[in-house]
Structures are given as C-alpha cells and as structure tokens.
Short mmCIF file of C-alpha atoms in Angstrom, two decimals:
data_model
loop_
_atom_site.label_atom_id
_atom_site.label_comp_id
_atom_site.label_asym_id
_atom_site.label_seq_id
_atom_site.Cartn_x
_atom_site.Cartn_y
_atom_site.Cartn_z
CA MET A 16 50.72 124.51 57.61
CA ALA A 17 50.21 120.87 59.88
CA LYS A 18 47.75 119.33 61.03
CA THR A 19 47.53 118.19 64.71
CA ARG A 20 47.41 114.78 65.61
CA LYS A 21 45.26 114.79 68.57
CA ASP A 22 43.98 111.74 71.17
CA LEU A 23 39.86 109.88 71.27
CA ARG A 24 39.92 113.13 73.37
CA GLY A 25 40.33 115.37 71.53
CA ARG A 26 43.40 116.12 73.48
CA ALA A 27 46.70 117.61 71.45
CA LEU A 28 49.48 115.08 70.65
CA ARG A 29 52.99 115.75 70.68
CA LYS A 30 55.34 114.54 68.13
CA GLY A 31 56.29 111.10 68.52
CA GLU A 32 52.69 110.18 71.21
CA MET A 33 49.86 108.13 69.73
CA GLN A 34 46.86 106.34 70.83
CA ARG A 35 46.02 103.59 69.59
CA SER A 36 42.23 103.35 68.91
CA SER A 37 41.85 98.74 69.58
CA ASP A 38 43.28 99.21 73.67
CA LYS A 39 42.80 103.01 74.29
CA ARG A 40 45.77 103.03 74.83
CA TYR A 41 48.83 105.25 74.90
CA SER A 42 52.36 104.54 73.16
CA TYR A 43 55.60 107.16 72.57
CA CYS A 44 58.31 106.49 69.10
CA TYR A 45 61.44 107.47 69.85
CA THR A 46 65.22 106.16 68.57
CA ASP A 47 67.86 104.95 70.36
CA PRO A 48 72.24 105.45 70.55
CA LEU A 49 72.18 102.27 68.56
CA GLY A 50 69.88 103.62 65.96
CA ARG A 51 67.21 101.66 66.98
CA ARG A 52 62.95 102.47 66.95
CA LYS A 53 61.44 102.03 71.14
CA TYR A 54 58.49 102.37 72.07
CA ILE A 55 57.31 103.38 75.41
CA TYR A 56 53.85 102.20 76.95
CA ALA A 57 51.11 103.97 79.26
CA ASN A 58 47.26 103.82 80.01
CA ASP A 59 46.87 107.46 80.37
CA LEU A 60 49.07 110.36 78.57
CA VAL A 61 49.89 112.44 81.67
CA THR A 62 51.91 108.86 82.39
CA LEU A 63 52.82 108.29 79.42
CA ARG A 64 54.68 112.57 79.89
CA GLU A 65 55.93 111.10 83.33
CA LYS A 66 57.50 108.42 81.11
CA GLU A 67 59.04 111.03 77.98
CA ALA A 68 60.35 113.13 80.81
CA GLU A 69 62.45 110.20 82.27
CA LEU A 70 63.58 109.39 79.37
CA THR A 71 64.36 112.62 78.60
CA LYS A 72 66.31 113.40 81.62
CA ASN A 73 68.18 110.18 80.99
CA GLN A 74 69.04 111.26 77.20
CA LEU A 75 71.03 114.39 78.86
CA ASP A 76 72.17 112.30 81.57
CA GLY A 77 73.94 109.92 78.77
CA LEU A 78 72.84 106.91 80.96
CA ASP A 79 70.88 105.52 77.90
CA THR A 80 74.05 106.26 75.92
CA TYR A 81 75.61 103.69 78.69
CA VAL A 82 72.44 100.73 78.08
CA ALA A 83 73.43 100.75 74.57
CA GLY A 84 77.05 100.36 75.09
CA LYS A 85 77.69 103.31 73.66
CA ALA A 86 79.25 105.44 76.65
CA THR A 87 83.65 106.05 77.17
CA VAL A 88 85.09 104.56 79.85
CA ASN A 89 85.77 108.20 81.52
CA PHE A 90 82.00 108.49 81.42
CA VAL A 91 81.41 105.10 83.19
CA PHE A 92 84.49 105.55 85.43
CA ASP A 93 82.89 108.94 86.56
CA ARG A 94 80.10 107.01 87.68
CA TYR A 95 82.16 104.81 89.74
CA MET A 96 83.59 107.35 91.05
CA LYS A 97 79.14 109.05 91.87
CA LEU A 98 78.55 105.71 93.58
CA LYS A 99 81.43 105.53 95.84
CA ALA A 100 79.53 107.55 98.55
CA ASN A 101 82.23 106.72 101.72
CA LEU A 102 84.85 107.27 99.87
CA ARG A 103 87.63 109.66 101.20
CA GLN A 104 88.33 113.00 100.92
CA THR A 105 91.77 112.05 99.95
CA THR A 106 91.21 108.79 97.95
CA ARG A 107 88.92 109.82 96.26
CA SER A 108 91.62 112.86 94.97
CA ASN A 109 94.86 110.97 94.42
CA TYR A 110 92.20 108.48 92.38
CA LEU A 111 90.52 111.91 90.37
CA TYR A 112 94.31 112.79 89.88
CA MET A 113 96.38 110.03 88.66
CA TYR A 114 92.47 109.02 86.55
CA ASP A 115 92.83 112.46 84.94
CA ARG A 116 96.56 112.15 84.12
CA PHE A 117 97.08 108.86 82.99
CA VAL A 118 94.06 107.33 81.20
CA ARG A 119 90.98 110.53 80.89
CA ASN A 120 93.02 112.41 77.61
CA ASN A 121 93.92 109.63 75.79
CA PHE A 122 92.38 105.44 77.04
CA GLY A 123 89.58 106.58 78.97
CA ASN A 124 87.91 108.07 75.49
CA LYS A 125 87.00 104.92 74.29
CA LYS A 126 84.54 103.13 73.93
CA ILE A 127 83.67 100.31 77.18
CA ALA A 128 81.66 98.35 74.77
CA ASP A 129 84.91 98.12 72.39
CA ILE A 130 87.42 97.04 74.69
CA ARG A 131 89.21 93.44 74.55
CA PHE A 132 92.59 92.50 76.34
CA SER A 133 94.52 93.46 74.16
CA ASP A 134 93.19 95.98 74.46
CA VAL A 135 93.80 96.81 77.97
CA LEU A 136 97.28 95.31 77.72
CA GLN A 137 98.29 97.28 75.23
CA PHE A 138 97.65 100.74 77.34
CA TYR A 139 99.39 98.59 80.02
CA ASN A 140 102.37 98.41 78.36
CA CYS A 141 102.57 102.38 76.47
CA LEU A 142 103.14 103.32 80.35
CA LEU A 143 104.71 101.41 81.14
CA GLN A 144 107.30 101.34 77.88
CA GLN A 145 106.20 105.42 76.80
CA GLN A 146 105.91 107.21 79.66
CA GLU A 147 108.77 104.95 81.55
CA MET A 148 106.21 104.15 84.93
CA GLN A 149 106.92 102.26 87.15
CA ILE A 150 104.85 98.32 88.80
CA ASN A 151 103.60 100.02 91.51
CA THR A 152 102.13 103.40 89.87
CA LEU A 153 100.00 101.30 87.02
CA GLU A 154 98.38 98.97 89.86
CA SER A 155 97.50 102.23 91.21
CA ILE A 156 95.88 102.19 87.55
CA HIS A 157 94.96 99.14 87.42
CA THR A 158 92.66 100.07 91.14
CA LEU A 159 90.57 102.30 89.51
CA LEU A 160 90.07 100.69 85.64
CA ARG A 161 89.04 97.28 87.24
CA PRO A 162 86.64 98.22 89.40
CA THR A 163 85.06 100.52 86.33
CA PHE A 164 84.97 97.93 83.74
CA GLN A 165 83.56 95.35 86.36
CA LEU A 166 81.00 98.34 87.63
CA ALA A 167 79.55 98.13 83.42
CA VAL A 168 80.18 94.51 83.82
CA ARG A 169 77.43 94.16 87.20
CA ASP A 170 74.72 96.49 84.91
CA GLY A 171 75.10 93.78 82.25
CA ILE A 172 75.96 96.20 79.53
CA ILE A 173 79.43 95.01 79.01
CA ARG A 174 80.05 90.40 79.56
CA ASN A 175 83.00 90.31 81.05
CA ASN A 176 86.31 92.36 83.11
CA PRO A 177 88.94 93.27 79.90
CA THR A 178 91.09 94.15 82.52
CA ASP A 179 90.90 90.62 83.69
CA GLY A 180 94.50 89.25 84.84
CA VAL A 181 95.66 92.37 82.33
CA LEU A 182 98.31 93.10 85.26
CA ALA A 183 99.65 89.21 85.71
CA GLU A 184 100.20 89.38 82.03
CA VAL A 185 102.30 92.78 82.44
CA LYS A 186 104.23 91.38 84.94
CA LYS A 187 105.76 88.14 83.89
CA ASN A 188 106.46 90.14 80.31
CA SER A 189 108.13 92.74 81.84
CA ASP A 190 111.25 93.75 83.24
CA HIS A 191 109.49 96.53 85.59
CA HIS A 192 109.32 95.12 89.34
CA SER A 193 107.71 97.05 91.63
CA GLY A 194 109.04 99.37 93.70
CA ILE A 195 111.22 97.83 96.53
CA ARG A 196 111.09 100.49 99.33
CA HIS A 197 115.04 100.06 101.01
CA ALA A 198 115.81 100.50 105.20
CA LEU A 199 118.90 102.83 105.66
CA THR A 200 121.46 101.03 106.90
CA VAL A 201 122.44 101.46 110.59
CA ALA A 202 125.61 102.97 109.34
CA GLN A 203 124.06 104.70 106.81
CA GLN A 204 121.01 105.85 109.76
CA ARG A 205 123.82 107.13 112.72
CA ALA A 206 125.04 109.42 108.91
CA PHE A 207 121.99 111.02 108.15
CA MET A 208 121.56 112.04 111.86
CA GLU A 209 124.44 113.09 112.92
CA HIS A 210 125.06 115.25 109.80
CA ILE A 211 122.38 117.57 110.87
CA ALA A 212 122.67 117.55 114.61
CA ASN A 213 126.24 119.50 113.60
CA HIS A 214 124.79 121.22 110.59
CA PRO A 215 124.61 125.17 111.51
CA VAL A 216 121.88 125.54 108.96
CA TYR A 217 119.57 121.92 108.69
CA PHE A 218 119.69 121.15 113.26
CA HIS A 219 116.20 122.46 114.33
CA TRP A 220 114.72 119.20 111.58
CA TRP A 221 116.68 116.68 114.45
CA PRO A 222 113.91 116.76 116.42
CA LEU A 223 111.51 115.37 113.50
CA PHE A 224 113.44 113.13 112.23
CA THR A 225 114.59 111.76 115.62
CA ILE A 226 110.71 111.67 115.83
CA LEU A 227 110.06 110.10 112.82
CA LEU A 228 113.18 107.31 113.53
CA GLY A 229 112.15 106.01 116.96
CA THR A 230 108.52 105.90 116.43
CA GLY A 231 107.93 104.50 112.99
CA CYS A 232 105.44 106.82 111.84
CA ARG A 233 104.04 107.77 109.41
CA ILE A 234 104.51 111.26 108.18
CA GLY A 235 100.89 112.39 107.88
CA GLU A 236 100.84 111.47 112.09
CA ALA A 237 104.16 112.43 113.16
CA LEU A 238 103.23 115.71 112.37
CA GLY A 239 98.90 116.21 112.83
CA LEU A 240 100.37 115.08 116.43
CA ARG A 241 99.12 117.29 119.31
CA TRP A 242 100.51 118.33 123.17
CA GLU A 243 97.54 116.31 123.74
CA ASP A 244 98.84 113.05 122.04
CA ILE A 245 101.74 112.75 123.65
CA ASP A 246 101.70 111.18 127.14
CA CYS A 247 105.01 112.21 128.68
CA GLU A 248 103.51 110.08 132.32
CA ASN A 249 103.33 106.98 130.92
CA ARG A 250 105.40 107.62 127.78
CA VAL A 251 104.18 106.99 124.64
CA ILE A 252 102.20 108.87 122.22
CA HIS A 253 98.37 108.39 120.90
CA ILE A 254 97.73 108.24 117.35
CA ASN A 255 94.62 108.20 116.18
CA HIS A 256 94.47 110.67 113.60
CA SER A 257 96.66 111.72 110.76
CA LEU A 258 97.06 115.27 108.69
CA VAL A 259 96.18 114.96 104.98
CA TYR A 260 97.38 117.67 102.52
CA TYR A 261 95.80 117.70 99.01
CA PRO A 262 94.25 119.27 96.44
CA VAL A 263 90.80 119.82 95.83
CA GLY A 264 88.24 121.84 94.00
CA GLU A 265 88.50 122.73 90.38
CA SER A 266 92.06 124.92 91.10
CA ARG A 267 93.26 122.08 92.46
CA THR A 268 94.39 124.19 95.32
CA SER A 269 96.12 121.66 98.48
CA VAL A 270 94.98 122.29 101.89
CA GLN A 271 95.08 120.67 104.41
CA HIS A 272 92.76 118.51 106.62
CA ILE A 273 92.73 115.79 109.25
CA SER A 274 91.82 112.28 108.45
CA LYS A 275 90.81 109.84 110.54
CA PRO A 276 93.11 106.14 110.31
CA LYS A 277 92.10 104.07 107.02
CA THR A 278 92.03 100.61 109.59
CA LYS A 279 91.14 100.49 113.05
CA ALA A 280 94.71 99.61 113.38
CA GLY A 281 95.98 102.39 112.17
CA GLU A 282 94.64 103.66 115.90
CA ARG A 283 97.14 103.02 118.30
CA THR A 284 100.11 103.40 121.02
CA ILE A 285 103.36 104.03 120.88
CA PRO A 286 105.92 103.59 123.79
CA MET A 287 108.68 106.37 123.80
CA LEU A 288 112.43 106.16 123.61
CA ASP A 289 114.31 108.14 125.63
CA SER A 290 115.25 109.79 122.11
CA VAL A 291 112.19 110.48 121.60
CA GLN A 292 111.31 112.24 124.75
CA ASP A 293 114.48 113.99 124.06
CA ALA A 294 113.37 115.49 120.83
CA PHE A 295 109.80 116.46 122.31
CA GLU A 296 111.29 117.75 124.44
CA MET A 297 112.87 120.55 122.72
CA LEU A 298 110.34 120.60 120.66
CA ARG A 299 108.42 121.66 124.24
CA GLU A 300 111.14 124.67 125.01
CA GLU A 301 111.67 126.35 121.70
CA GLN A 302 107.13 126.71 121.69
CA LEU A 303 107.58 127.89 125.29
CA GLU A 304 109.93 130.63 124.38
CA ASN A 305 108.59 131.51 120.90
CA GLY A 306 105.19 131.28 121.80
CA TRP A 307 102.12 128.19 121.16
CA ASN A 308 101.89 127.27 117.77
CA ASP A 309 98.30 128.59 117.83
CA VAL A 310 96.68 126.94 114.94
CA GLU A 311 93.95 125.21 114.16
CA ILE A 312 92.66 122.82 111.23
CA ASP A 313 89.50 120.90 111.09
CA GLY A 314 88.67 121.82 115.10
CA MET A 315 91.76 120.56 116.61
CA HIS A 316 94.88 122.88 117.29
CA GLY A 317 97.98 122.26 118.97
CA PHE A 318 99.77 120.60 116.87
CA ILE A 319 103.73 120.05 118.03
CA PHE A 320 105.73 121.20 114.73
CA CYS A 321 104.92 124.70 113.41
CA ASN A 322 107.33 125.34 111.12
CA ARG A 323 109.02 129.60 110.46
CA PHE A 324 105.75 131.45 108.63
CA GLY A 325 104.06 129.80 111.66
CA ASN A 326 102.02 126.73 109.67
CA VAL A 327 102.51 123.15 110.65
CA PRO A 328 104.14 121.69 107.68
CA ASN A 329 103.16 119.71 104.62
CA PRO A 330 104.93 116.14 103.49
CA GLN A 331 106.23 117.87 100.77
CA SER A 332 108.44 120.36 102.67
CA VAL A 333 109.70 117.29 104.50
CA ASN A 334 111.06 115.33 101.74
CA ARG A 335 111.97 118.56 99.74
CA ALA A 336 114.31 119.32 102.84
CA ILE A 337 115.46 115.73 103.04
CA LYS A 338 116.74 115.60 99.34
CA ARG A 339 118.66 118.78 100.43
CA ILE A 340 120.51 117.52 103.44
CA VAL A 341 120.99 114.29 101.40
CA SER A 342 122.84 115.99 98.94
CA ASP A 343 124.43 118.47 101.01
CA TYR A 344 125.99 115.28 102.60
CA ASN A 345 126.99 113.15 100.44
CA ALA A 346 129.54 116.23 98.57
CA THR A 347 131.69 116.94 102.01
CA GLU A 348 131.17 113.12 102.63
CA GLU A 349 132.98 112.34 99.66
CA ILE A 350 135.75 115.19 99.91
CA SER A 351 136.39 113.84 103.41
CA ALA A 352 137.05 109.74 102.56
CA LYS A 353 138.87 111.13 99.70
CA ARG A 354 140.85 113.02 102.84
CA GLU A 355 140.90 110.12 104.82
CA HIS A 356 142.07 107.55 102.44
CA ARG A 357 138.61 105.59 103.37
CA LYS A 358 135.16 104.19 101.37
CA ALA A 359 132.74 106.90 101.42
CA VAL A 360 129.17 105.97 103.48
CA LEU A 361 127.21 108.05 101.15
CA LEU A 362 123.52 108.08 101.70
CA PRO A 363 120.79 106.62 98.94
CA ASP A 364 118.21 108.43 97.91
CA PHE A 365 114.84 108.64 99.96
CA SER A 366 111.67 109.98 101.13
CA ALA A 367 110.19 109.88 105.03
CA HIS A 368 108.33 107.00 105.12
CA HIS A 369 111.75 105.25 104.07
CA LEU A 370 112.26 106.54 107.92
CA ARG A 371 109.22 104.10 108.47
CA HIS A 372 110.45 101.54 106.75
CA THR A 373 113.13 102.28 108.63
CA PHE A 374 112.07 102.20 111.92
CA CYS A 375 109.84 99.09 110.94
CA THR A 376 113.55 97.16 110.33
CA ARG A 377 116.18 98.05 113.40
CA LEU A 378 112.76 97.53 115.03
CA CYS A 379 112.31 94.04 113.55
CA GLU A 380 116.40 92.98 114.42
CA GLN A 381 115.40 93.23 118.28
CA GLU A 382 111.69 91.08 118.32
CA THR A 383 110.76 88.39 116.53
CA ASN A 384 107.04 88.57 117.52
CA LEU A 385 105.39 89.92 113.93
CA LYS A 386 102.30 91.11 116.10
CA VAL A 387 104.47 93.48 118.79
CA ILE A 388 105.72 95.13 115.64
CA GLN A 389 102.42 94.66 113.96
CA SER A 390 100.74 96.55 116.83
CA VAL A 391 103.29 99.46 116.97
CA MET A 392 104.03 100.31 112.93
CA GLY A 393 99.52 100.15 112.84
CA HIS A 394 99.47 97.14 109.87
CA LYS A 395 96.34 96.69 109.35
CA ASP A 396 97.25 92.44 107.34
CA ILE A 397 100.45 90.89 109.21
CA LYS A 398 101.75 90.44 104.49
CA THR A 399 103.27 93.72 105.59
CA THR A 400 104.64 92.51 108.63
CA MET A 401 106.31 89.62 107.38
CA ASP A 402 106.97 91.90 103.68
CA ILE A 403 109.78 93.97 105.80
CA TYR A 404 110.95 91.19 108.04
CA ALA A 405 111.91 89.20 105.50
CA GLU A 406 113.90 92.10 104.64
CA ALA A 407 114.96 93.03 107.51
CA THR A 408 116.28 90.01 108.49
CA GLU A 409 118.23 88.53 105.42
CA GLU A 410 121.16 90.97 106.60
CA LYS A 411 120.60 89.50 110.35
CA LYS A 412 121.36 85.87 108.50
CA GLN A 413 124.28 86.75 107.44
CA GLU A 414 125.90 87.96 110.25
CA SER A 415 124.04 84.73 112.34
CA PHE A 416 126.54 82.36 109.97
CA GLU A 417 129.48 84.06 109.95
CA ARG A 418 128.85 84.13 113.52
CA LEU A 419 128.25 80.33 113.06
CA ALA A 420 131.55 80.09 111.07
CA ALA A 421 133.38 80.65 113.92
CA THR A 422 132.30 79.14 117.17
CA TRP A 423 131.06 75.68 115.15
CA ASN A 424 133.80 73.47 114.98
CA VAL A 425 132.48 70.70 113.54
CA PHE A 426 133.81 70.06 110.16
#
C-alpha cells in the first residue's frame, strides 16, 4: 500500500503537492498542454489548493490550452463572442449563422497558433472558387475572423494577425467583384407598380410597395410601422425602430422582435408624398372594415401591416412575393411585346432592399444636397450616400450631354 505524503504539520498531501523543508513553502507540480512540467507556489496549504482549484477550472474551460497556443479557431471565436456583451441579438444571430455555416466544421478546427497568411488566403480562395461565394459574403466572413485572430494577438497567444491584408490580396487577384445593388430604371419601376395595381391577385401588395418606393425605408422599418408613427397632419413618418426576424436558440426557430436603430442616423422623419399618404389611407380603411391589427411584439402594438393570417409580415414573405410578381410580369410582358412587335421591358431579379436603393436613386436624380439625401435615407456615413449618388448621376450625365449637344452650337 502506497504511503501518503504529509506536510510538516502532519496533514496529508495530494498527488503533486509537496512542502519544502528549507522555507516551508508549498508547491504543486502539473504538466501543461505542451508536455512541460510547471509549478505553482503558496505560503500555506489553503492558498495552494485555491490555486489548484483555479488551475483545474482553467483546464476545464480550455484556458490553459488557449494560453499554450493549442486552441482552435473555434475556441477563440466562441471566446470572442462571449466578450461581445453589448452585441445586438440580430447581429449575434447573423454572426453565429455565418460562422457555423462556412467556418466551424473545417477551417475552424485548425489550431490558431499554426495558421499563417497563406492558410487564410487559401481558405478564402476556396470559398470563392469551390463554393462560388460572392465577395461581399466573403467580406462578412472576414469581419468575423479578423477580430477573432486579433483577440489572440492581444492576449499574447500569437504574434501577428494572419488575416491582415488577405482580403485585399483576394480582391486584387480575383475576378469576383462586390455585388452592386442596382436600382430599377424609371421604366422598370413604373412597369412593376402598374402590374401590381392592375393584377387581380397581387393588387393588395400595392400599398406596401408604394410606401417602400416612396420613403426609402428599410423593409424592417416599413413592416414595423405603427399608426402612431404616422403624422398625417404634418405629413411626416417617424422612423425610430425596426421589425427584425431572426432565429434563436438551438432549434433556430425564427421569431419577430423590435430592434432600435444601430445609429442615431437611423432615427429620422421622412416627409410623406401624396401617393404614400394615399397608401396609408387605403390600409387604414381596410383595417377599419376588417378590424385593427392586434398583434403585440415586444410590448408594441398597432402595426399598420397585417397578412391574411393576422400577423405582421416578415421580410422573407415580401421578397417571395416580389419574386412571384416579377415572374408573372415578365411572362406576360414577353407575350405582349411579341404581339405588339416591340422590345420587352423586363424586370430583373431584385429584393425589397432594391426598392430602397431605387428610391434613393430617384431622390439623387432630383436633389443635389447630399446632406438632405443622407438624412432621409438614415445613412451614418455619407460615403454610402455618395456611392449611390455617383451611380444615379451616370444616367443624368448622359442626359445632360444630349441636351448640351442639341443646344451648344459652338463648333
């Protein structure tokens, strides 16, 4: 039977513990994740065992593995997400979805200390080429990986961030370009709205799309509108919240929530066009006849939009409706164009956000004050406004030169 080791006071010591006779200090010997023998010290046995308990907790949490550089990218990403305490729930859900789908089961299993610039570059190229990922989606992946590695740099686990400069290198050597969200042309916009207004099935979508095209609201901002947000007397719409729809929990069941704007620029008032006011009046008369929307979401009620099930619509249902309408219109337009011997005005595939972009483009074509456009759109960065303004003015630039050619008789 093995003899139990004791300290100088006759107390039994555990495996790895000892008391030095020279200075009576206690020590505990253990092996770290790299196989190196390490010691912790204390002046008394109680303090030593408190340190042992903390060490055991760190080992269970994987912290010793992290410090030793043996942690995976997954471990550091999860640690990074835990530290983002003030992250909006919608943003957190999107981050986890993107990471779990594209990173966790492959690149995420690599040890973070072993990853180099070339490894990240190879991973990004693989996403672009094998999974045919768009560059803007890759940018979303990069916004997750870069701060993950940066956390490891700040904690002293690795010296350099291997993601630095990778995205620029990918863009330089790749034929992929960021997806540009083009606005509908005036002809396309009119064709879309006229088709809805005159269609026996889709006509009930006319108020929503009129409001989207007449305000530039984000789809969540529009669907989250309540009657108290509409000031008909002063003809303005108050934007101060948004309806979001995102998966929660392990089941990833999507639920509706109210979200406040990410920035102060998102809180704004939008003047009401006549057609937009008409759309609100149509919806009010409909609810007066059929009953008011009694749905309550996060304490808010009195929502303007209501689907046939009595619920507030979600953005996905709106985008699905756009897809059906576009398909129906294009099929009808192709037949009509052939019959009338003219070129068909076809609609491209687009989403509800394209309608916001279309509104901004129409506004840019009429308004030269960028600060007005920025305020109406709720852009935090005027560069976003400038990017849309630049695209909108290309068509106007051509029109300007055509007028110039007709009137400028100097040659």
